[in-house]
């Protein structure tokens, strides 16, 4: 009897061990470790929105000014047909996810009834002093499913206490608190360090401002020259560097003292995640002027490639006119810009491709398979086997296809990784390089002379960690002139050249002095 029990025990043990072996062999390999820094949830949402609409509106609109003096009579502000629902409807129809309003520009005039000053809409004849532009826009963006952002200028040419550092910082935070507690959820606070010549000397307590803003609106993105959540790209043309890292060192920069080259490119050794925001106006000025005309849709498309297509967010200023409406000529340009983008990016020429990779994490784990790059989402991606020195994605298109735009994306929630890459295509029987690129980030767009091929390979030449690719798309742009090599392409085509670039000492330097080409 004991022998029988003993045999049963051994059989049970063997079966248990076998079951454990089967169980362990089926355990999933975890995703790769993110490489720091990585974006917050709010920064991820912000980046994926791609475009925001800026709205400069106030007394300057009626006095034909850009920087008001702060002494214009409040009676000049009297829009006859102000309609924030028109603004929001246009934003929604033309692809903007957020609207950012200049609640107070440098002239100090407030578009909401502030308890801290009489220099506001409550002293204007508009709606007999009972109006609130900020409140109206907040209601309109909620109606159309958009997000609300607010710009409150630090420089105030009207407020008497400006110049007294302590008093004005308290005044500014009082107004900021009004804005962040009256109008629901605020998704972006936009501020700068602008001061004109002759401005009174005083300090802004930015660190305290930022702490209070985040306390009052935990999901907000704060924009300034150097973050903390998004940074200025360094120009007002809406153009980022052809190399553009979301990585940045906040401690190395000072608001109001931007080093344009550093802001445009970011820093691959940066300790902070501070992606760039590209601001530009649809018109020559930021406020509406009857003598000015909007940029063409083709120009906006070029800006889109050089902002959103370079790992940034585009914030496009569309100023309401003296009636309080977005002008028809601006609206027509926005509609054409939208139609062009739709025509280009609605059809991925690679959507039916067969994709294979030099290796796949987990010995072929489908969660990291090469085919994931055909799905336009950052939450699915190709991951190579760890420790490999070759990172290649090969695409077989099934037939010969012509295209002249490449879109590549990284799953930025895992960190920005790619330093250099190139795209080869078989042309006339042999592989030829058609794109040399540096950074990718959330989205990288390349234009080039039209190529007809069936076979391509995307090769990652250098990365901060094992590269991860979430999307590869091929598109046809019949609106841009791609039959030439522009300055950006000329620079990127020299990718094999080692560039040694030194920032001013306080900015550090790229990769110990050896970097990818600009």
Short mmCIF file of C-alpha atoms in Angstrom, two decimals:
data_model
loop_
_atom_site.label_atom_id
_atom_site.label_comp_id
_atom_site.label_asym_id
_atom_site.label_seq_id
_atom_site.Cartn_x
_atom_site.Cartn_y
_atom_site.Cartn_z
CA UNK A 1 0.00 0.00 0.00
CA UNK A 2 2.90 2.30 0.92
CA UNK A 3 4.54 1.62 -2.46
CA UNK A 4 1.37 2.52 -4.27
CA UNK A 5 1.05 5.76 -2.32
CA UNK A 6 4.73 6.52 -2.94
CA UNK A 7 4.28 6.04 -6.72
CA UNK A 8 1.18 8.22 -6.72
CA UNK A 9 3.10 10.94 -4.89
CA UNK A 10 5.92 10.86 -7.46
CA UNK A 11 3.46 10.88 -10.35
CA UNK A 12 1.65 13.86 -8.82
CA UNK A 13 4.97 15.68 -8.33
CA UNK A 14 6.02 15.02 -11.93
CA UNK A 15 2.68 16.26 -13.22
CA UNK A 16 3.00 19.40 -11.08
CA UNK A 17 6.53 20.06 -12.37
CA UNK A 18 5.35 19.51 -15.97
CA UNK A 19 2.43 21.89 -15.45
CA UNK A 20 4.77 24.48 -13.99
CA UNK A 21 7.10 24.10 -16.97
CA UNK A 22 4.21 24.56 -19.35
CA UNK A 23 3.05 27.56 -17.36
CA UNK A 24 6.49 29.17 -17.25
CA UNK A 25 7.04 28.61 -20.96
CA UNK A 26 3.83 30.49 -21.71
CA UNK A 27 4.64 33.51 -19.52
CA UNK A 28 4.70 36.76 -21.44
CA UNK A 29 7.92 38.70 -21.81
CA UNK A 30 7.36 42.20 -20.43
CA UNK A 31 7.61 45.31 -22.60
CA UNK A 32 11.00 47.01 -22.78
CA UNK A 33 11.91 49.47 -20.08
CA UNK A 34 11.05 53.09 -20.88
CA UNK A 35 14.11 55.27 -21.27
CA UNK A 36 13.91 58.44 -19.22
CA UNK A 37 12.70 61.10 -19.39
CA UNK A 38 9.17 60.25 -20.51
CA UNK A 39 6.05 62.42 -20.95
CA UNK A 40 3.31 62.83 -18.39
CA UNK A 41 -0.22 61.78 -19.29
CA UNK A 42 -1.09 65.44 -19.96
CA UNK A 43 1.92 65.88 -22.22
CA UNK A 44 0.94 62.76 -24.18
CA UNK A 45 -2.58 64.10 -24.76
CA UNK A 46 -1.19 67.52 -25.68
CA UNK A 47 1.26 66.05 -28.23
CA UNK A 48 -1.34 63.86 -29.89
CA UNK A 49 -3.65 66.84 -30.42
CA UNK A 50 -1.04 68.17 -32.92
CA UNK A 51 -2.61 71.62 -33.49
CA UNK A 52 -4.07 74.40 -31.35
CA UNK A 53 -5.70 77.66 -32.45
CA UNK A 54 -4.41 80.88 -30.91
CA UNK A 55 -6.75 83.87 -30.67
CA UNK A 56 -5.28 87.34 -30.21
CA UNK A 57 -8.17 89.69 -29.54
CA UNK A 58 -8.57 92.89 -27.54
CA UNK A 59 -8.24 96.70 -27.82
CA UNK A 60 -5.33 96.25 -30.24
CA UNK A 61 -7.84 94.79 -32.70
CA UNK A 62 -9.71 98.11 -32.71
CA UNK A 63 -6.72 100.49 -32.52
CA UNK A 64 -4.81 98.72 -35.33
CA UNK A 65 -1.92 97.97 -32.93
CA UNK A 66 0.27 95.02 -32.04
CA UNK A 67 1.63 96.06 -28.65
CA UNK A 68 -0.87 98.41 -27.04
CA UNK A 69 0.27 101.19 -24.72
CA UNK A 70 -2.06 100.25 -21.89
CA UNK A 71 -3.77 103.64 -22.15
CA UNK A 72 -6.42 102.98 -24.80
CA UNK A 73 -9.88 103.90 -23.56
CA UNK A 74 -11.93 100.75 -22.73
CA UNK A 75 -14.67 102.17 -24.95
CA UNK A 76 -12.68 101.14 -28.05
CA UNK A 77 -13.53 97.51 -27.28
CA UNK A 78 -16.99 97.13 -28.79
CA UNK A 79 -17.34 94.17 -31.19
CA UNK A 80 -20.71 94.32 -32.93
CA UNK A 81 -21.12 90.60 -33.64
CA UNK A 82 -18.78 88.72 -31.31
CA UNK A 83 -19.49 85.01 -31.67
CA UNK A 84 -17.22 82.58 -29.84
CA UNK A 85 -19.38 79.72 -31.17
CA UNK A 86 -18.22 80.70 -34.68
CA UNK A 87 -14.61 80.55 -33.50
CA UNK A 88 -15.09 77.12 -31.94
CA UNK A 89 -17.02 75.72 -34.88
CA UNK A 90 -14.27 76.77 -37.28
CA UNK A 91 -11.60 75.27 -35.02
CA UNK A 92 -13.48 71.98 -34.82
CA UNK A 93 -14.12 71.78 -38.57
CA UNK A 94 -10.51 72.54 -39.49
CA UNK A 95 -8.75 70.07 -37.21
CA UNK A 96 -7.79 72.04 -34.09
CA UNK A 97 -8.17 70.29 -30.76
CA UNK A 98 -7.57 73.29 -28.48
CA UNK A 99 -8.21 77.03 -28.46
CA UNK A 100 -5.89 79.39 -26.57
CA UNK A 101 -7.24 82.90 -25.91
CA UNK A 102 -5.24 86.00 -25.02
CA UNK A 103 -7.22 86.84 -21.89
CA UNK A 104 -4.85 89.75 -21.22
CA UNK A 105 -2.16 91.01 -23.61
CA UNK A 106 0.68 93.40 -22.77
CA UNK A 107 -1.73 96.35 -22.68
CA UNK A 108 -3.29 94.94 -19.50
CA UNK A 109 -6.90 94.91 -20.79
CA UNK A 110 -8.77 91.87 -19.46
CA UNK A 111 -11.33 89.98 -21.55
CA UNK A 112 -13.10 88.84 -18.38
CA UNK A 113 -14.49 90.94 -15.51
CA UNK A 114 -11.55 90.78 -13.10
CA UNK A 115 -12.02 91.88 -9.51
CA UNK A 116 -8.46 93.24 -9.50
CA UNK A 117 -8.82 95.95 -12.15
CA UNK A 118 -11.42 98.10 -13.89
CA UNK A 119 -9.43 97.92 -17.11
CA UNK A 120 -11.53 95.15 -18.59
CA UNK A 121 -14.67 94.31 -20.50
CA UNK A 122 -16.76 95.53 -17.57
CA UNK A 123 -15.65 99.11 -18.40
CA UNK A 124 -16.45 98.76 -22.11
CA UNK A 125 -19.74 99.42 -23.89
CA UNK A 126 -19.82 95.84 -25.19
CA UNK A 127 -22.95 94.23 -23.71
CA UNK A 128 -23.22 97.26 -21.41
CA UNK A 129 -20.21 96.08 -19.44
CA UNK A 130 -21.81 92.72 -18.64
CA UNK A 131 -19.83 90.64 -21.16
CA UNK A 132 -17.22 87.96 -20.55
CA UNK A 133 -15.27 86.77 -23.59
CA UNK A 134 -13.46 84.08 -21.59
CA UNK A 135 -16.72 82.70 -20.26
CA UNK A 136 -18.32 82.71 -23.68
CA UNK A 137 -15.39 80.86 -25.21
CA UNK A 138 -15.35 78.34 -22.35
CA UNK A 139 -18.99 77.52 -23.10
CA UNK A 140 -18.34 77.29 -26.84
CA UNK A 141 -15.36 74.91 -26.60
CA UNK A 142 -17.37 72.65 -24.28
CA UNK A 143 -20.19 72.62 -26.82
CA UNK A 144 -17.85 71.55 -29.63
CA UNK A 145 -15.76 69.09 -27.61
CA UNK A 146 -12.60 71.19 -27.70
CA UNK A 147 -10.09 72.09 -25.00
CA UNK A 148 -9.55 75.56 -23.53
CA UNK A 149 -6.21 77.30 -23.08
CA UNK A 150 -5.51 80.78 -21.70
CA UNK A 151 -2.72 83.31 -22.23
CA UNK A 152 -2.21 85.83 -19.42
CA UNK A 153 0.63 88.20 -20.31
CA UNK A 154 3.13 88.73 -17.49
CA UNK A 155 4.07 92.16 -18.87
CA UNK A 156 1.31 94.64 -18.06
CA UNK A 157 1.61 98.21 -19.38
CA UNK A 158 -1.51 99.44 -17.57
CA UNK A 159 -1.37 98.08 -14.04
CA UNK A 160 0.10 100.72 -11.66
CA UNK A 161 1.82 98.16 -9.41
CA UNK A 162 3.82 96.72 -12.30
CA UNK A 163 7.45 97.34 -11.39
CA UNK A 164 6.93 96.48 -7.73
CA UNK A 165 8.00 92.86 -7.79
CA UNK A 166 6.11 91.55 -4.78
CA UNK A 167 2.90 93.52 -5.38
CA UNK A 168 2.69 92.65 -9.07
CA UNK A 169 3.41 88.95 -8.54
CA UNK A 170 0.53 88.87 -6.07
CA UNK A 171 -1.66 90.74 -8.56
CA UNK A 172 -0.74 88.34 -11.37
CA UNK A 173 -1.46 85.27 -9.27
CA UNK A 174 -4.77 86.77 -8.19
CA UNK A 175 -5.85 87.12 -11.81
CA UNK A 176 -4.49 83.68 -12.70
CA UNK A 177 -6.52 82.18 -9.86
CA UNK A 178 -9.67 83.86 -11.19
CA UNK A 179 -9.10 82.34 -14.61
CA UNK A 180 -8.29 78.86 -13.34
CA UNK A 181 -11.23 78.60 -10.93
CA UNK A 182 -14.09 80.13 -12.92
CA UNK A 183 -14.08 78.48 -16.31
CA UNK A 184 -13.89 74.73 -15.85
CA UNK A 185 -10.98 72.59 -16.92
CA UNK A 186 -8.10 74.52 -18.50
CA UNK A 187 -5.79 72.40 -20.63
CA UNK A 188 -3.04 74.93 -21.36
CA UNK A 189 -1.67 78.06 -19.73
CA UNK A 190 0.44 80.04 -22.17
CA UNK A 191 2.85 82.70 -20.93
CA UNK A 192 6.12 84.27 -21.92
CA UNK A 193 8.84 86.59 -20.70
CA UNK A 194 8.22 89.31 -23.28
CA UNK A 195 9.08 92.87 -22.31
CA UNK A 196 9.47 95.84 -24.58
CA UNK A 197 12.22 98.45 -24.40
CA UNK A 198 11.70 100.78 -21.49
CA UNK A 199 9.63 98.27 -19.49
CA UNK A 200 9.90 98.66 -15.74
CA UNK A 201 12.46 96.37 -14.16
CA UNK A 202 11.01 93.63 -12.01
CA UNK A 203 11.18 89.88 -11.50
CA UNK A 204 8.50 87.32 -12.23
CA UNK A 205 8.20 84.52 -9.68
CA UNK A 206 7.77 81.86 -12.32
CA UNK A 207 8.38 78.92 -10.00
CA UNK A 208 5.59 80.04 -7.69
CA UNK A 209 3.30 80.71 -10.62
CA UNK A 210 3.89 77.22 -12.01
CA UNK A 211 3.27 75.54 -8.65
CA UNK A 212 -0.05 77.35 -8.18
CA UNK A 213 -1.17 76.70 -11.78
CA UNK A 214 -0.52 72.97 -11.42
CA UNK A 215 -2.25 72.99 -8.04
CA UNK A 216 -5.39 74.60 -9.43
CA UNK A 217 -5.43 72.69 -12.72
CA UNK A 218 -3.57 69.34 -12.29
CA UNK A 219 -3.99 68.32 -15.94
CA UNK A 220 -2.82 71.59 -17.46
CA UNK A 221 0.15 72.06 -19.78
CA UNK A 222 2.19 75.15 -18.95
CA UNK A 223 3.95 76.73 -21.92
CA UNK A 224 6.85 79.14 -21.54
CA UNK A 225 10.28 79.68 -23.07
CA UNK A 226 11.60 76.68 -21.17
CA UNK A 227 8.59 74.76 -19.88
CA UNK A 228 7.89 73.25 -17.43
CA UNK A 229 5.55 71.27 -19.72
CA UNK A 230 6.14 72.62 -23.23
CA UNK A 231 8.77 75.00 -24.54
CA UNK A 232 8.95 77.73 -27.15
CA UNK A 233 10.61 76.56 -30.35
CA UNK A 234 12.60 79.80 -30.47
CA UNK A 235 10.98 81.62 -33.41
CA UNK A 236 7.59 82.94 -34.43
CA UNK A 237 7.67 81.31 -37.86
CA UNK A 238 6.31 77.96 -36.69
CA UNK A 239 9.50 76.14 -37.72
CA UNK A 240 11.35 73.60 -35.60
CA UNK A 241 14.83 72.24 -36.15
CA UNK A 242 15.16 69.30 -38.50
CA UNK A 243 16.66 67.60 -35.45
CA UNK A 244 14.19 68.10 -32.60
CA UNK A 245 14.34 66.37 -29.25
CA UNK A 246 11.60 66.54 -26.66
CA UNK A 247 14.42 66.14 -24.15
CA UNK A 248 15.60 69.37 -22.57
CA UNK A 249 17.38 70.78 -19.53
CA UNK A 250 15.11 73.31 -17.83
CA UNK A 251 17.86 74.26 -15.38
CA UNK A 252 20.09 75.38 -18.25
CA UNK A 253 17.75 78.04 -19.65
CA UNK A 254 16.08 81.21 -18.43
CA UNK A 255 12.67 82.50 -19.46
CA UNK A 256 13.10 85.62 -21.55
CA UNK A 257 16.65 84.68 -22.57
CA UNK A 258 16.09 81.98 -25.16
CA UNK A 259 18.99 80.46 -27.08
CA UNK A 260 17.20 79.77 -30.34
CA UNK A 261 19.37 76.89 -31.52
CA UNK A 262 18.99 75.03 -28.23
CA UNK A 263 15.22 75.56 -28.18
CA UNK A 264 14.82 74.44 -31.80
CA UNK A 265 16.73 71.19 -31.33
CA UNK A 266 16.35 70.20 -27.70
CA UNK A 267 18.99 68.07 -26.07
CA UNK A 268 19.48 64.29 -26.38
CA UNK A 269 21.13 64.36 -22.95
CA UNK A 270 18.31 66.41 -21.45
CA UNK A 271 16.94 65.34 -18.07
CA UNK A 272 13.46 66.83 -18.61
CA UNK A 273 10.66 66.03 -21.07
CA UNK A 274 9.73 69.43 -22.53
CA UNK A 275 8.48 69.14 -26.14
CA UNK A 276 8.48 72.20 -28.37
CA UNK A 277 5.48 74.29 -29.40
CA UNK A 278 5.64 76.21 -32.68
CA UNK A 279 3.73 79.49 -32.68
CA UNK A 280 2.94 81.40 -35.87
CA UNK A 281 0.16 83.68 -37.07
CA UNK A 282 -1.97 83.11 -40.15
CA UNK A 283 -1.40 86.82 -40.86
CA UNK A 284 1.74 88.97 -40.69
CA UNK A 285 0.62 90.38 -37.32
CA UNK A 286 -0.80 88.69 -34.25
CA UNK A 287 -3.85 90.95 -34.07
CA UNK A 288 -6.25 91.45 -36.96
CA UNK A 289 -5.49 94.36 -39.31
CA UNK A 290 -7.62 95.20 -42.32
CA UNK A 291 -4.51 95.91 -44.41
CA UNK A 292 -3.12 92.38 -43.96
CA UNK A 293 -3.89 89.17 -45.81
CA UNK A 294 -3.62 85.59 -44.55
CA UNK A 295 -0.93 83.17 -45.57
CA UNK A 296 -1.81 80.70 -48.32
CA UNK A 297 -2.87 77.13 -47.59
CA UNK A 298 0.35 75.94 -49.27
CA UNK A 299 2.37 78.03 -46.81
CA UNK A 300 0.45 76.57 -43.88
CA UNK A 301 1.11 73.09 -45.24
CA UNK A 302 4.84 73.82 -45.34
CA UNK A 303 4.66 75.05 -41.73
CA UNK A 304 2.77 71.87 -40.76
CA UNK A 305 5.59 69.71 -42.14
CA UNK A 306 8.16 71.78 -40.24
CA UNK A 307 6.31 71.79 -36.91
CA UNK A 308 4.00 68.80 -36.40
CA UNK A 309 6.22 66.90 -38.85
CA UNK A 310 9.24 67.61 -36.66
CA UNK A 311 7.93 66.31 -33.35
CA UNK A 312 6.23 69.55 -32.24
CA UNK A 313 2.78 70.99 -31.68
CA UNK A 314 1.63 73.77 -34.03
CA UNK A 315 -0.25 76.67 -32.42
CA UNK A 316 -1.65 78.79 -35.24
CA UNK A 317 -2.94 82.26 -34.46
CA UNK A 318 -6.23 83.14 -36.17
CA UNK A 319 -7.22 86.60 -34.88
CA UNK A 320 -10.88 87.67 -34.80
CA UNK A 321 -11.68 90.93 -36.56
CA UNK A 322 -13.34 94.11 -35.25
CA UNK A 323 -16.76 92.51 -35.61
CA UNK A 324 -15.67 89.74 -33.25
CA UNK A 325 -15.63 87.09 -35.98
CA UNK A 326 -12.98 85.07 -37.77
CA UNK A 327 -12.75 86.68 -41.19
CA UNK A 328 -14.05 84.85 -44.27
CA UNK A 329 -10.68 85.07 -46.02
CA UNK A 330 -8.98 83.37 -43.05
CA UNK A 331 -11.73 80.77 -42.94
CA UNK A 332 -11.28 79.94 -46.62
CA UNK A 333 -7.55 79.42 -46.15
CA UNK A 334 -8.17 77.16 -43.13
CA UNK A 335 -10.68 75.07 -45.09
CA UNK A 336 -8.26 74.68 -47.99
CA UNK A 337 -5.46 73.76 -45.57
CA UNK A 338 -7.72 71.11 -44.05
CA UNK A 339 -8.71 69.69 -47.44
CA UNK A 340 -5.05 69.47 -48.48
CA UNK A 341 -4.04 67.61 -45.32
CA UNK A 342 -6.96 65.22 -45.75
CA UNK A 343 -6.08 64.58 -49.40
CA UNK A 344 -2.47 63.76 -48.52
CA UNK A 345 -2.81 61.73 -45.35
CA UNK A 346 -6.11 59.89 -45.86
CA UNK A 347 -4.44 57.15 -47.93
CA UNK A 348 -1.40 55.30 -46.63
CA UNK A 349 0.30 53.71 -49.63
CA UNK A 350 1.90 51.15 -47.31
CA UNK A 351 -1.32 50.01 -45.60
CA UNK A 352 -1.30 46.60 -47.35
CA UNK A 353 2.44 46.03 -47.12
CA UNK A 354 4.07 42.94 -45.71
CA UNK A 355 6.52 43.95 -42.99
CA UNK A 356 9.31 41.93 -41.45
CA UNK A 357 12.07 42.88 -39.06
CA UNK A 358 15.67 41.98 -38.37
CA UNK A 359 14.47 40.69 -34.98
CA UNK A 360 11.39 40.81 -32.73
CA UNK A 361 11.37 41.05 -28.97
CA UNK A 362 10.43 37.83 -27.17
CA UNK A 363 11.45 35.63 -30.09
CA UNK A 364 8.52 36.74 -32.23
CA UNK A 365 6.02 37.93 -29.61
CA UNK A 366 3.10 39.32 -31.65
CA UNK A 367 2.76 42.28 -29.26
CA UNK A 368 6.04 43.58 -30.66
CA UNK A 369 5.70 42.32 -34.22
CA UNK A 370 6.87 44.35 -37.21
CA UNK A 371 3.32 44.43 -38.60
CA UNK A 372 2.33 46.76 -35.77
CA UNK A 373 3.93 49.67 -37.64
CA UNK A 374 1.04 49.66 -40.12
CA UNK A 375 -1.38 50.72 -37.38
CA UNK A 376 -1.34 54.49 -36.80
CA UNK A 377 -1.16 54.42 -33.03
CA UNK A 378 1.66 55.02 -30.58
CA UNK A 379 0.32 52.29 -28.32
CA UNK A 380 1.31 49.43 -30.61
CA UNK A 381 4.85 49.18 -31.88
CA UNK A 382 7.68 47.06 -33.18
CA UNK A 383 10.37 46.21 -30.64
CA UNK A 384 13.58 44.38 -31.64
CA UNK A 385 15.29 41.67 -29.64
CA UNK A 386 17.43 43.14 -26.89
CA UNK A 387 21.14 43.64 -27.49
CA UNK A 388 21.05 43.50 -31.27
CA UNK A 389 23.30 45.77 -33.33
CA UNK A 390 21.08 45.71 -36.42
CA UNK A 391 17.65 47.35 -36.47
CA UNK A 392 15.87 47.00 -39.80
CA UNK A 393 12.23 47.03 -40.90
CA UNK A 394 11.64 45.70 -44.43
CA UNK A 395 8.46 46.51 -46.35
CA UNK A 396 7.16 44.65 -49.38
CA UNK A 397 4.35 46.75 -50.90
CA UNK A 398 2.87 43.99 -53.07
CA UNK A 399 3.21 46.11 -56.21
CA UNK A 400 5.10 49.11 -57.49
CA UNK A 401 3.81 52.24 -55.76
CA UNK A 402 4.76 55.90 -56.13
CA UNK A 403 5.00 58.21 -53.10
CA UNK A 404 6.88 61.30 -51.97
CA UNK A 405 6.17 61.57 -48.23
CA UNK A 406 7.39 59.38 -45.37
CA UNK A 407 5.77 59.42 -41.93
CA UNK A 408 7.53 57.70 -39.02
CA UNK A 409 6.51 57.66 -35.37
CA UNK A 410 7.91 56.43 -32.08
CA UNK A 411 5.87 55.32 -29.03
CA UNK A 412 7.00 58.36 -27.05
CA UNK A 413 5.42 57.06 -23.85
CA UNK A 414 8.49 54.78 -23.84
CA UNK A 415 10.89 57.70 -24.33
CA UNK A 416 12.43 59.27 -27.42
CA UNK A 417 15.12 56.94 -28.74
CA UNK A 418 16.12 57.30 -32.38
CA UNK A 419 19.18 59.46 -33.10
CA UNK A 420 19.71 58.63 -36.78
CA UNK A 421 17.88 56.57 -39.40
CA UNK A 422 17.55 56.23 -43.14
CA UNK A 423 15.07 54.84 -45.66
CA UNK A 424 16.23 52.78 -48.64
CA UNK A 425 14.19 51.75 -51.67
CA UNK A 426 14.98 49.37 -54.51
CA UNK A 427 15.17 51.59 -57.59
CA UNK A 428 16.50 50.28 -60.89
CA UNK A 429 17.34 46.97 -59.27
CA UNK A 430 19.35 48.18 -56.30
CA UNK A 431 18.81 49.79 -52.93
CA UNK A 432 19.18 53.55 -52.89
CA UNK A 433 18.84 55.84 -49.90
CA UNK A 434 15.95 58.26 -50.36
CA UNK A 435 15.78 59.73 -46.84
CA UNK A 436 18.42 60.44 -44.20
CA UNK A 437 16.91 61.54 -40.90
CA UNK A 438 17.87 62.31 -37.35
CA UNK A 439 15.20 62.45 -34.64
CA UNK A 440 11.70 60.97 -34.98
CA UNK A 441 9.74 61.47 -31.75
CA UNK A 442 5.96 61.60 -31.86
CA UNK A 443 5.83 62.27 -35.59
CA UNK A 444 8.41 62.82 -38.33
CA UNK A 445 7.40 63.79 -41.86
CA UNK A 446 9.77 63.88 -44.84
CA UNK A 447 9.10 65.18 -48.35
CA UNK A 448 11.28 64.13 -51.27
CA UNK A 449 11.13 63.69 -55.05
CA UNK A 450 8.63 61.00 -56.03
CA UNK A 451 9.87 57.41 -55.78
CA UNK A 452 8.36 54.31 -57.41
CA UNK A 453 9.26 51.04 -55.76
CA UNK A 454 7.97 47.80 -54.32
CA UNK A 455 10.65 47.14 -51.70
CA UNK A 456 11.84 49.41 -48.87
CA UNK A 457 13.79 49.13 -45.70
CA UNK A 458 13.85 51.48 -42.73
CA UNK A 459 17.20 51.26 -40.96
CA UNK A 460 17.85 52.71 -37.52
CA UNK A 461 21.50 53.73 -37.49
CA UNK A 462 21.82 54.98 -33.92
CA UNK A 463 19.57 55.15 -30.88
CA UNK A 464 19.66 55.98 -27.17
CA UNK A 465 18.27 52.50 -26.42
CA UNK A 466 16.74 49.68 -28.43
CA UNK A 467 14.59 51.59 -30.95
CA UNK A 468 10.81 51.24 -30.96
CA UNK A 469 8.77 52.20 -34.04
CA UNK A 470 5.00 52.64 -33.82
CA UNK A 471 4.11 53.71 -37.38
CA UNK A 472 5.51 53.84 -40.90
CA UNK A 473 3.40 55.47 -43.59
CA UNK A 474 3.93 56.43 -47.22
CA UNK A 475 1.84 59.20 -48.79
CA UNK A 476 1.44 61.22 -51.96
CA UNK A 477 1.66 65.01 -51.71
CA UNK A 478 0.65 66.65 -54.98
CA UNK A 479 0.55 70.13 -53.43
CA UNK A 480 4.17 70.66 -52.36
CA UNK A 481 7.03 71.08 -54.78
CA UNK A 482 9.10 68.02 -53.90
CA UNK A 483 11.17 68.04 -57.08
CA UNK A 484 14.05 69.78 -55.39
CA UNK A 485 16.32 69.18 -52.44
CA UNK A 486 15.62 71.88 -49.89
CA UNK A 487 18.00 73.14 -47.24
CA UNK A 488 16.70 70.73 -44.64
CA UNK A 489 17.20 67.76 -46.97
CA UNK A 490 20.70 68.93 -47.85
CA UNK A 491 21.60 68.98 -44.17
CA UNK A 492 20.04 65.60 -43.45
CA UNK A 493 21.70 64.08 -46.52
CA UNK A 494 25.05 64.72 -44.84
CA UNK A 495 24.04 62.52 -41.97
CA UNK A 496 27.18 60.42 -42.06
CA UNK A 497 29.29 63.45 -41.21
CA UNK A 498 30.03 63.79 -37.52
CA UNK A 499 28.97 67.22 -36.35
CA UNK A 500 30.63 68.80 -33.34
CA UNK A 501 28.46 71.51 -31.92
CA UNK A 502 29.07 73.36 -28.67
CA UNK A 503 26.29 75.22 -26.94
CA UNK A 504 26.99 78.13 -24.67
CA UNK A 505 28.52 76.63 -21.55
CA UNK A 506 25.28 76.72 -19.54
CA UNK A 507 23.53 74.51 -22.09
CA UNK A 508 25.85 71.52 -22.08
CA UNK A 509 26.44 69.80 -25.41
CA UNK A 510 25.13 67.02 -27.62
CA UNK A 511 26.28 63.50 -26.83
CA UNK A 512 29.65 64.58 -25.51
CA UNK A 513 30.21 66.72 -28.59
CA UNK A 514 29.46 64.07 -31.23
CA UNK A 515 25.97 64.35 -32.63
CA UNK A 516 23.72 63.60 -35.53
CA UNK A 517 23.66 66.20 -38.27
CA UNK A 518 21.22 69.07 -37.95
#
